[in-house]
Coordinates of C-alpha atoms and ligand atoms in Angstrom, one line a residue:
M7 CA 84.5 41.4 81.7
E8 CA 88.3 41.8 81.8
K9 CA 89.7 43.5 84.7
H10 CA 90.8 47.0 83.9
R11 CA 94.6 46.3 84.4
A12 CA 95.7 49.8 83.0
G13 CA 94.2 51.6 86.1
N14 CA 91.7 53.9 87.1
R15 CA 93.2 56.5 84.7
R16 CA 92.9 55.1 80.7
R17 CA 96.3 55.3 79.2
R18 CA 96.0 56.5 75.6
L19 CA 97.6 53.7 72.6
V20 CA 97.5 55.5 69.0
V21 CA 97.3 52.3 66.8
V22 CA 98.5 52.5 63.7
P23 CA 97.0 49.4 61.1
A24 CA 98.1 49.2 57.3
P25 CA 95.1 49.8 55.3
F26 CA 95.4 46.1 53.5
Q27 CA 92.3 43.6 54.7
G28 CA 94.5 40.8 56.2
H29 CA 96.2 43.6 58.6
L30 CA 93.2 46.2 59.6
T31 CA 91.3 43.0 60.9
P32 CA 94.2 41.8 63.4
M33 CA 95.1 45.3 64.6
L34 CA 91.3 46.5 65.3
Q35 CA 91.0 43.2 66.9
L36 CA 94.4 43.8 68.8
A37 CA 93.1 46.9 69.7
S38 CA 89.8 45.9 71.1
I39 CA 91.9 43.4 73.6
L40 CA 94.0 46.4 74.8
H41 CA 90.8 48.5 75.5
S42 CA 89.3 45.7 77.6
N43 CA 92.5 45.6 79.5
G44 CA 91.8 49.3 80.4
F45 CA 93.6 51.7 77.7
S46 CA 92.1 54.0 75.7
I47 CA 92.6 53.5 71.6
T48 CA 93.1 55.9 69.0
I49 CA 93.2 54.6 65.4
A50 CA 95.3 56.5 63.4
H51 CA 94.7 55.5 59.9
T52 CA 95.4 56.0 56.3
R53 CA 92.0 57.6 54.0
F54 CA 92.8 54.9 51.6
N55 CA 91.2 51.6 52.9
S56 CA 90.1 54.0 55.9
P57 CA 88.3 51.5 58.8
D58 CA 84.4 52.4 59.6
P59 CA 84.7 54.2 63.2
S60 CA 80.5 53.1 63.6
N61 CA 81.7 49.4 64.1
H62 CA 84.1 50.3 66.8
P63 CA 82.2 53.0 69.1
H64 CA 84.8 52.8 71.9
F65 CA 87.7 54.1 69.9
S66 CA 88.1 56.9 68.3
F67 CA 89.7 57.5 64.6
L68 CA 91.8 60.1 63.0
P69 CA 92.7 59.9 59.7
F70 CA 96.0 61.2 57.8
S71 CA 96.9 61.8 54.1
D72 CA 98.7 58.8 52.2
G73 CA 99.3 59.8 48.9
L74 CA 97.3 57.0 47.4
S75 CA 94.0 57.6 45.4
H76 CA 90.7 55.7 46.3
S77 CA 90.6 54.3 43.0
D78 CA 93.9 52.5 43.5
S79 CA 92.7 48.7 43.9
I80 CA 95.4 46.8 45.8
S81 CA 97.1 42.9 44.4
S82 CA 100.0 41.3 44.7
H83 CA 101.8 43.0 42.2
N84 CA 101.8 46.3 44.1
L85 CA 101.5 45.3 47.7
T86 CA 105.3 46.8 47.8
A87 CA 104.8 50.4 45.8
I88 CA 101.5 50.6 48.0
T89 CA 103.9 50.3 51.6
D90 CA 106.8 52.5 49.7
T91 CA 104.1 55.4 48.6
L92 CA 102.9 55.4 52.7
S93 CA 106.5 55.3 53.7
A94 CA 107.1 58.5 51.0
N95 CA 104.1 60.5 52.2
C96 CA 102.8 59.8 55.7
A97 CA 105.7 60.7 58.0
S98 CA 104.7 64.6 58.1
P99 CA 100.9 64.0 58.3
F100 CA 101.2 61.2 60.8
R101 CA 103.5 63.5 63.0
D102 CA 101.3 66.6 62.7
L103 CA 98.6 64.0 64.0
L104 CA 100.6 63.7 67.1
L105 CA 101.4 66.7 68.0
R106 CA 97.9 67.3 67.9
L107 CA 97.6 64.5 70.6
T108 CA 100.1 65.4 73.0
T109 CA 98.3 66.3 75.6
Q110 CA 96.1 62.9 75.9
N111 CA 99.1 61.0 77.5
I112 CA 99.8 58.6 74.7
A113 CA 101.4 55.6 77.0
C114 CA 102.7 54.1 73.7
I115 CA 102.3 53.2 69.7
V116 CA 101.2 50.1 68.6
H117 CA 101.6 49.9 64.5
D118 CA 102.1 47.8 61.8
G119 CA 105.1 46.6 60.4
L120 CA 104.4 47.5 57.1
M121 CA 103.9 51.3 58.4
Y122 CA 107.7 51.8 58.2
F123 CA 107.5 55.5 58.6
V124 CA 106.1 54.9 62.6
D125 CA 109.3 54.5 63.6
S126 CA 111.2 57.8 62.8
V127 CA 108.4 59.9 63.9
A128 CA 107.9 58.0 67.2
Q129 CA 111.8 58.9 67.6
Q130 CA 112.0 62.1 66.8
L131 CA 108.8 63.0 69.4
N132 CA 110.3 60.6 71.9
L133 CA 107.5 58.0 72.3
P134 CA 107.5 54.1 72.6
T135 CA 106.1 51.8 69.9
I136 CA 105.4 48.5 69.8
L137 CA 105.3 46.7 66.6
L138 CA 102.5 43.9 65.5
R139 CA 103.6 41.5 62.6
T140 CA 100.7 40.1 61.5
T141 CA 102.2 37.1 60.1
C142 CA 103.4 33.8 61.8
A143 CA 106.7 34.1 63.7
T144 CA 108.2 31.7 61.7
N145 CA 107.7 33.9 59.2
V146 CA 110.1 36.8 60.8
L147 CA 112.9 34.0 61.3
A148 CA 112.3 33.2 57.6
Y149 CA 113.2 37.1 56.7
H150 CA 116.0 36.7 59.5
S151 CA 117.4 33.4 57.3
L152 CA 116.8 35.5 54.0
H153 CA 118.8 38.5 55.4
R154 CA 121.9 35.6 56.8
L155 CA 121.3 33.7 53.4
L156 CA 122.3 37.2 50.9
S157 CA 124.8 38.2 53.4
E158 CA 126.5 35.1 52.9
G159 CA 125.9 35.3 48.7
C160 CA 124.0 31.2 49.4
L161 CA 120.7 32.6 48.0
P162 CA 120.2 31.8 44.4
L163 CA 117.9 35.1 43.8
Q164 CA 119.5 35.9 40.8
A165 CA 118.1 32.9 39.1
N166 CA 115.1 33.5 37.1
E167 CA 111.8 33.0 38.9
T168 CA 111.0 28.9 37.7
C169 CA 114.8 28.1 39.1
R170 CA 113.6 29.8 42.5
H171 CA 110.3 27.6 42.6
A172 CA 111.9 24.0 41.5
D173 CA 114.6 24.8 44.8
E174 CA 113.6 21.6 47.0
R175 CA 116.6 22.0 49.2
V176 CA 115.9 22.4 53.1
V177 CA 116.8 25.9 54.4
P178 CA 119.3 25.3 57.3
G179 CA 117.5 25.8 60.9
L180 CA 114.6 26.5 59.4
E181 CA 113.0 22.6 58.2
P182 CA 110.7 22.1 57.0
L183 CA 110.7 24.9 55.0
R184 CA 112.5 24.7 51.5
F185 CA 113.8 27.8 49.7
K186 CA 111.2 27.5 47.0
D187 CA 108.8 28.7 50.8
L188 CA 111.0 31.4 51.8
P189 CA 109.0 34.7 51.7
T190 CA 110.5 37.3 49.0
F191 CA 107.8 40.0 49.3
I192 CA 107.6 39.0 45.5
S193 CA 111.2 40.5 44.5
T194 CA 113.8 38.3 43.2
N195 CA 116.3 41.2 42.9
S196 CA 118.6 41.0 45.7
D197 CA 119.3 44.6 46.4
V198 CA 115.6 45.3 46.9
L199 CA 115.4 42.2 49.0
Q200 CA 118.3 43.3 50.8
Y201 CA 116.5 46.7 51.5
Q202 CA 113.1 45.4 52.8
L203 CA 115.0 42.8 55.0
N204 CA 116.8 46.2 56.2
K205 CA 113.6 48.2 57.1
V206 CA 111.9 44.9 58.9
Q207 CA 114.8 44.2 60.9
H208 CA 115.6 47.9 62.1
G209 CA 112.1 47.9 62.7
I210 CA 111.8 45.4 64.7
K211 CA 115.3 46.2 66.9
S212 CA 114.0 49.7 67.3
S213 CA 110.7 48.8 68.9
L214 CA 110.0 48.0 73.0
G215 CA 108.2 44.6 71.7
V216 CA 106.5 42.7 69.2
I217 CA 103.1 41.2 69.3
F218 CA 101.8 38.2 67.2
N219 CA 98.8 36.7 66.6
T220 CA 100.0 33.6 67.2
V221 CA 100.0 31.0 70.1
D222 CA 103.1 29.1 71.9
C223 CA 101.4 25.8 71.2
L224 CA 101.9 26.5 67.5
E225 CA 105.3 28.3 67.5
G226 CA 106.4 28.6 70.7
H227 CA 110.0 27.4 69.7
R228 CA 109.9 29.9 67.0
V229 CA 108.8 32.8 69.1
D230 CA 112.0 32.0 71.5
E231 CA 114.5 31.8 68.7
L232 CA 113.1 35.3 67.8
R233 CA 113.9 36.7 71.2
Q234 CA 117.0 35.2 71.3
I235 CA 118.1 37.0 67.8
Y236 CA 116.6 40.2 68.6
Q237 CA 116.3 40.7 72.1
V238 CA 113.0 42.3 72.2
P239 CA 110.2 41.3 74.6
I240 CA 108.0 39.1 72.4
F241 CA 104.1 38.8 72.9
P242 CA 102.3 35.7 71.4
I243 CA 98.9 36.3 72.1
G244 CA 96.7 34.6 69.1
A245 CA 94.2 33.9 68.3
F246 CA 93.2 37.5 68.8
H247 CA 89.8 37.0 67.8
G248 CA 89.2 34.4 70.8
M249 CA 89.8 37.1 72.7
A250 CA 88.4 39.9 70.9
P251 CA 84.6 41.3 70.8
D252 CA 83.5 40.4 67.3
S253 CA 82.6 43.6 65.1
S254 CA 83.2 44.1 61.6
S255 CA 86.5 45.4 59.6
S256 CA 85.7 43.8 56.2
F257 CA 86.0 46.3 53.2
L258 CA 83.3 44.7 51.5
E259 CA 79.8 43.7 52.2
Q260 CA 79.7 40.1 53.6
D261 CA 77.1 37.6 52.1
H262 CA 75.0 36.2 54.8
S263 CA 73.0 34.8 52.3
C264 CA 75.7 31.6 52.4
I265 CA 74.8 31.0 56.1
A266 CA 71.5 30.0 55.4
W267 CA 72.2 27.6 52.5
L268 CA 74.8 26.0 55.1
H269 CA 71.9 25.8 57.6
E270 CA 70.5 22.7 54.6
Q271 CA 73.8 21.0 54.5
A272 CA 75.0 17.6 56.0
P273 CA 77.7 17.9 59.2
R274 CA 81.2 18.1 57.6
S275 CA 79.9 18.1 53.8
V276 CA 80.9 21.5 52.5
L277 CA 84.5 22.6 51.4
Y278 CA 85.1 26.5 52.0
V279 CA 87.1 28.0 49.3
S280 CA 88.1 31.6 49.6
L281 CA 92.0 32.7 48.6
G282 CA 91.5 36.0 50.9
S283 CA 91.1 39.8 49.9
I284 CA 94.2 40.0 47.8
I285 CA 94.4 37.3 44.9
T286 CA 91.9 37.3 42.0
W287 CA 91.7 34.6 39.8
E288 CA 91.9 34.6 35.6
E289 CA 88.8 33.3 33.8
K290 CA 91.0 30.4 32.3
E291 CA 91.7 29.2 36.1
L292 CA 88.4 29.9 37.5
T293 CA 86.7 27.4 34.6
E294 CA 89.1 24.7 35.6
M295 CA 88.4 25.1 39.2
V296 CA 84.7 24.6 38.7
Y297 CA 85.3 21.6 36.5
G298 CA 87.5 20.5 39.4
L299 CA 84.9 20.8 42.1
L300 CA 82.3 19.5 40.5
S301 CA 84.1 16.0 39.7
S302 CA 85.0 16.0 43.1
K303 CA 81.6 15.5 44.0
Q304 CA 81.7 17.6 46.9
K305 CA 79.3 20.3 48.1
F306 CA 80.9 24.0 48.1
L307 CA 80.8 27.4 49.1
W308 CA 83.1 29.6 47.3
V309 CA 84.2 33.1 47.5
V310 CA 84.6 33.9 43.6
R311 CA 87.0 36.9 43.0
A312 CA 88.2 37.6 39.5
R313 CA 90.6 39.4 37.5
A314 CA 89.0 41.5 34.8
I315 CA 85.8 40.0 34.3
D316 CA 82.6 40.0 35.7
V317 CA 81.6 36.8 37.9
T318 CA 78.3 37.1 37.2
E319 CA 78.6 37.3 33.2
W320 CA 81.1 34.5 33.8
V321 CA 78.5 32.0 35.6
E322 CA 76.0 32.6 32.7
S323 CA 78.8 31.6 30.4
L324 CA 78.8 28.2 31.6
A325 CA 77.0 25.5 30.2
E326 CA 73.8 24.9 31.2
D327 CA 74.4 21.4 32.6
V328 CA 77.3 23.0 34.3
R329 CA 75.3 25.7 36.0
K330 CA 72.6 23.1 37.1
A331 CA 75.1 21.1 38.3
I332 CA 76.4 24.5 40.2
G333 CA 73.2 25.0 41.5
D334 CA 72.6 21.6 42.7
R335 CA 75.7 21.2 44.9
G336 CA 77.5 24.9 45.3
C337 CA 76.9 28.7 46.2
M338 CA 78.9 31.2 45.3
V339 CA 79.5 34.2 46.9
R340 CA 82.0 37.7 46.5
W341 CA 82.7 38.0 50.3
A342 CA 81.7 36.0 53.0
P343 CA 81.5 36.2 56.7
Q344 CA 84.6 34.0 57.0
K345 CA 84.9 33.4 60.5
E346 CA 81.0 32.3 60.8
V347 CA 81.5 29.9 57.5
L348 CA 84.8 28.7 59.2
A349 CA 82.4 27.9 62.5
H350 CA 79.6 26.0 60.8
E351 CA 79.1 22.2 61.4
A352 CA 78.4 21.7 57.6
V353 CA 81.8 23.0 56.5
G354 CA 84.4 20.0 56.9
G355 CA 87.4 22.0 55.0
F356 CA 89.0 25.1 53.6
W357 CA 90.6 25.9 50.3
S358 CA 93.1 28.4 51.2
H359 CA 95.6 30.5 50.1
C360 CA 97.0 30.5 53.6
G361 CA 97.1 34.0 54.4
W362 CA 97.9 34.3 58.2
N363 CA 94.5 35.0 59.3
S364 CA 92.9 32.6 57.5
T365 CA 95.0 29.5 58.0
L366 CA 94.9 30.8 62.1
E367 CA 91.2 31.1 61.9
S368 CA 90.7 27.7 60.0
M369 CA 93.0 25.9 62.8
Y370 CA 90.8 27.5 65.3
E371 CA 87.3 26.4 64.4
G372 CA 89.1 22.5 63.7
K373 CA 88.8 22.6 59.6
P374 CA 92.0 21.1 57.9
M375 CA 92.6 22.8 54.8
I376 CA 93.8 22.6 51.1
C377 CA 96.9 24.9 51.2
Q378 CA 97.5 27.1 48.3
A379 CA 99.9 29.4 48.5
H380 CA 100.9 32.1 45.9
F381 CA 103.4 34.9 47.2
G382 CA 105.0 36.2 50.6
D383 CA 104.3 34.6 54.0
Q384 CA 101.6 32.3 52.3
R385 CA 104.0 29.5 51.4
V386 CA 105.6 29.4 54.9
N387 CA 101.9 29.3 56.7
S388 CA 101.1 26.6 53.9
R389 CA 104.0 24.4 54.8
L390 CA 103.6 24.7 58.5
A391 CA 99.7 23.9 57.9
S392 CA 100.7 20.6 56.1
H393 CA 103.9 19.6 57.6
V394 CA 104.2 20.8 61.1
W395 CA 101.0 21.2 62.3
K396 CA 99.7 18.5 59.6
V397 CA 96.5 19.7 59.2
G398 CA 96.6 20.6 55.6
V399 CA 97.0 19.0 52.1
E400 CA 99.5 20.9 49.9
W401 CA 98.9 22.2 46.6
S402 CA 101.8 20.9 44.4
G403 CA 100.8 22.4 40.7
D404 CA 102.1 25.1 39.4
V405 CA 98.9 25.8 37.4
M406 CA 95.2 25.2 37.8
E407 CA 94.3 22.3 36.6
R408 CA 90.8 20.6 37.0
G409 CA 92.6 17.4 37.7
D410 CA 94.6 18.6 40.8
V411 CA 91.3 20.4 41.7
E412 CA 89.4 16.9 42.3
K413 CA 92.7 15.1 43.4
A414 CA 93.2 17.7 46.4
V415 CA 89.3 18.0 47.3
T416 CA 89.0 14.2 47.4
K417 CA 91.9 14.0 49.3
L418 CA 91.2 16.3 52.2
M419 CA 87.5 15.8 52.0
V420 CA 86.9 11.7 51.3
D421 CA 90.5 9.9 51.8
P422 CA 91.5 8.8 55.0
Q423 CA 94.5 11.5 55.0
G424 CA 92.2 13.7 55.0
K425 CA 90.1 12.0 58.2
Q426 CA 93.1 11.9 59.8
M427 CA 93.8 15.4 59.4
W428 CA 90.3 16.2 60.5
Q429 CA 91.0 14.5 63.8
R430 CA 94.4 16.5 64.2
A431 CA 92.5 20.1 63.6
Q432 CA 90.3 18.7 66.3
Q433 CA 93.3 18.7 68.6
L434 CA 94.5 21.6 67.4
K435 CA 91.2 23.6 67.8
R436 CA 91.3 22.5 71.8
Q437 CA 94.7 23.3 72.3
L438 CA 93.9 27.4 71.0
R439 CA 91.2 27.5 72.6
Q440 CA 92.5 26.7 76.0
A441 CA 95.2 29.3 75.1
V442 CA 92.9 32.0 75.0
T443 CA 91.1 31.0 78.0
Q444 CA 92.4 32.1 81.5
G445 CA 95.7 30.6 82.7
G446 CA 96.1 29.9 79.1
S447 CA 99.6 30.5 77.2
S448 CA 98.1 33.6 75.1
R449 CA 96.2 35.0 78.2
N450 CA 99.2 35.1 80.7
T451 CA 101.5 36.6 77.9
L452 CA 98.7 39.4 77.5
I453 CA 99.2 40.4 81.1
H454 CA 102.6 40.6 80.7
L455 CA 101.9 43.0 77.5
V456 CA 99.8 44.9 79.3
D457 CA 102.2 45.1 82.3
H458 CA 105.4 45.8 79.7
I459 CA 103.7 49.1 78.3
L460 CA 102.6 50.2 81.6
S461 CA 106.2 50.3 82.7
F462 CA 106.9 52.7 80.3
S463 CA 104.1 54.8 80.1
Ligands
LIG21 N1 87.6 37.4 54.4 C1 86.4 37.2 55.1 N2 85.3 36.9 53.8 C2 85.7 36.6 52.7 C3 87.1 36.1 52.6 C4 88.3 36.5 53.7 O1 85.8 38.1 56.2 O2 85.0 35.8 51.7 C5 88.4 37.7 55.9 C6 89.3 36.7 56.5 O3 88.2 36.2 57.8 C7 90.6 36.9 57.2 C8 90.7 38.0 55.9 O4 89.7 38.5 55.2 O5 90.2 37.4 57.9 C9 91.7 37.7 54.9 O6 93.3 37.7 55.6 P1 94.4 36.9 55.4 O7 95.3 36.7 56.1 O8 93.6 35.4 55.0 O9 94.4 36.8 53.5 P2 95.0 38.3 52.7 O10 93.5 38.9 52.2 O11 95.7 39.3 53.5 O12 95.8 37.4 51.5

């Protein structure tokens, strides 16, 4: 059991997650870690995509209104619009919520870096804030580079999306990231981008510290660079899920039948395929994927998320021999218990979009990846996984094509190159687990974080 470092009198942290799966999960894990270290936790959350309090009986939950409708669904195209809506609508309800809590000895507000409105409210009420950035640290350095490149007029953002995608030049100081790997929040409009980058930088500068779900052995020198640039304490205390007690934060129900299916498969024989909670596929892409997967001759567990079509109907529309081949070789689900899947010995690789949680979860279980980034920080993660940590096959095509699928799967699951990645992934797994054990880098940094919060509470 963790020592209750916050002392006999529990100090209250108000924790504000962003209402996206890849943000809510790490924030609740962080809250559990801080709770184990003696803090009381109040989760202040939007009504939109709200967490389920019954999964976290030790926390109290307080909703505030957000101006979003429950029928709103998140896609890569409306993420920025949704965060803007939150910024426009949440400040006042959040302030009212805090005013109702003032008697409860708030030590600090810990908030997601996308919940921009928190800062101004905290300043008005003279409450300290700590930021959680749910990306890797290199991604925030990449924002910093974007800011600099924009102000120097060096970024070809005026060019169209195709030109930008073709830009193979390496970004000075961020090798091996190329210009085409920079996270541009979808926008290629310089003014919009500048505005977004200003918000990121302001958030970091006005907080009393920044927490990352990353690990020194992955990004220690990048974390040091951030400390130099921003002159704020930075706390890399990942992998959160290696320290937090397991509790569900899934918006969708996890289909555990795939675990029974995995139990029947040989060790390292299955490719797990999932592109996270936001990306969905067109019917044409699904068809290319299924043919590519079948030609690879590998077994697969596939989280199928489709745009504008019903997956069951799509499967039924496939030719009978294709359906039979899937039945012999594949298991398809709508949503998987991903961490359990990745921990399973039958899984030999992960075809991933390289969301940061998925990337870290995969490395934590020693599973190499096919890295198929789509937008935002995924490109940064993909480049790091393939070229720095060397545990990933980088997807190079722009479109989904069955021949490319077959090649990438074979490279990861069969070829000598894939076998080397497997070995490298085992080394990394050991290092990542070491970091979260007593005396490891993340555990030690967590002690500093707790002391830091206590120093101003
Ligand atoms: N996830 C899951 N089941 C699935 C697919 C994903 O539980 O079938 C979880 C996964 O473990 C991760 C999160 O959803 O914690 C996705 O976060 P990530 O940052 O990888 O990607 P995003 O969804 O934000 O693009």
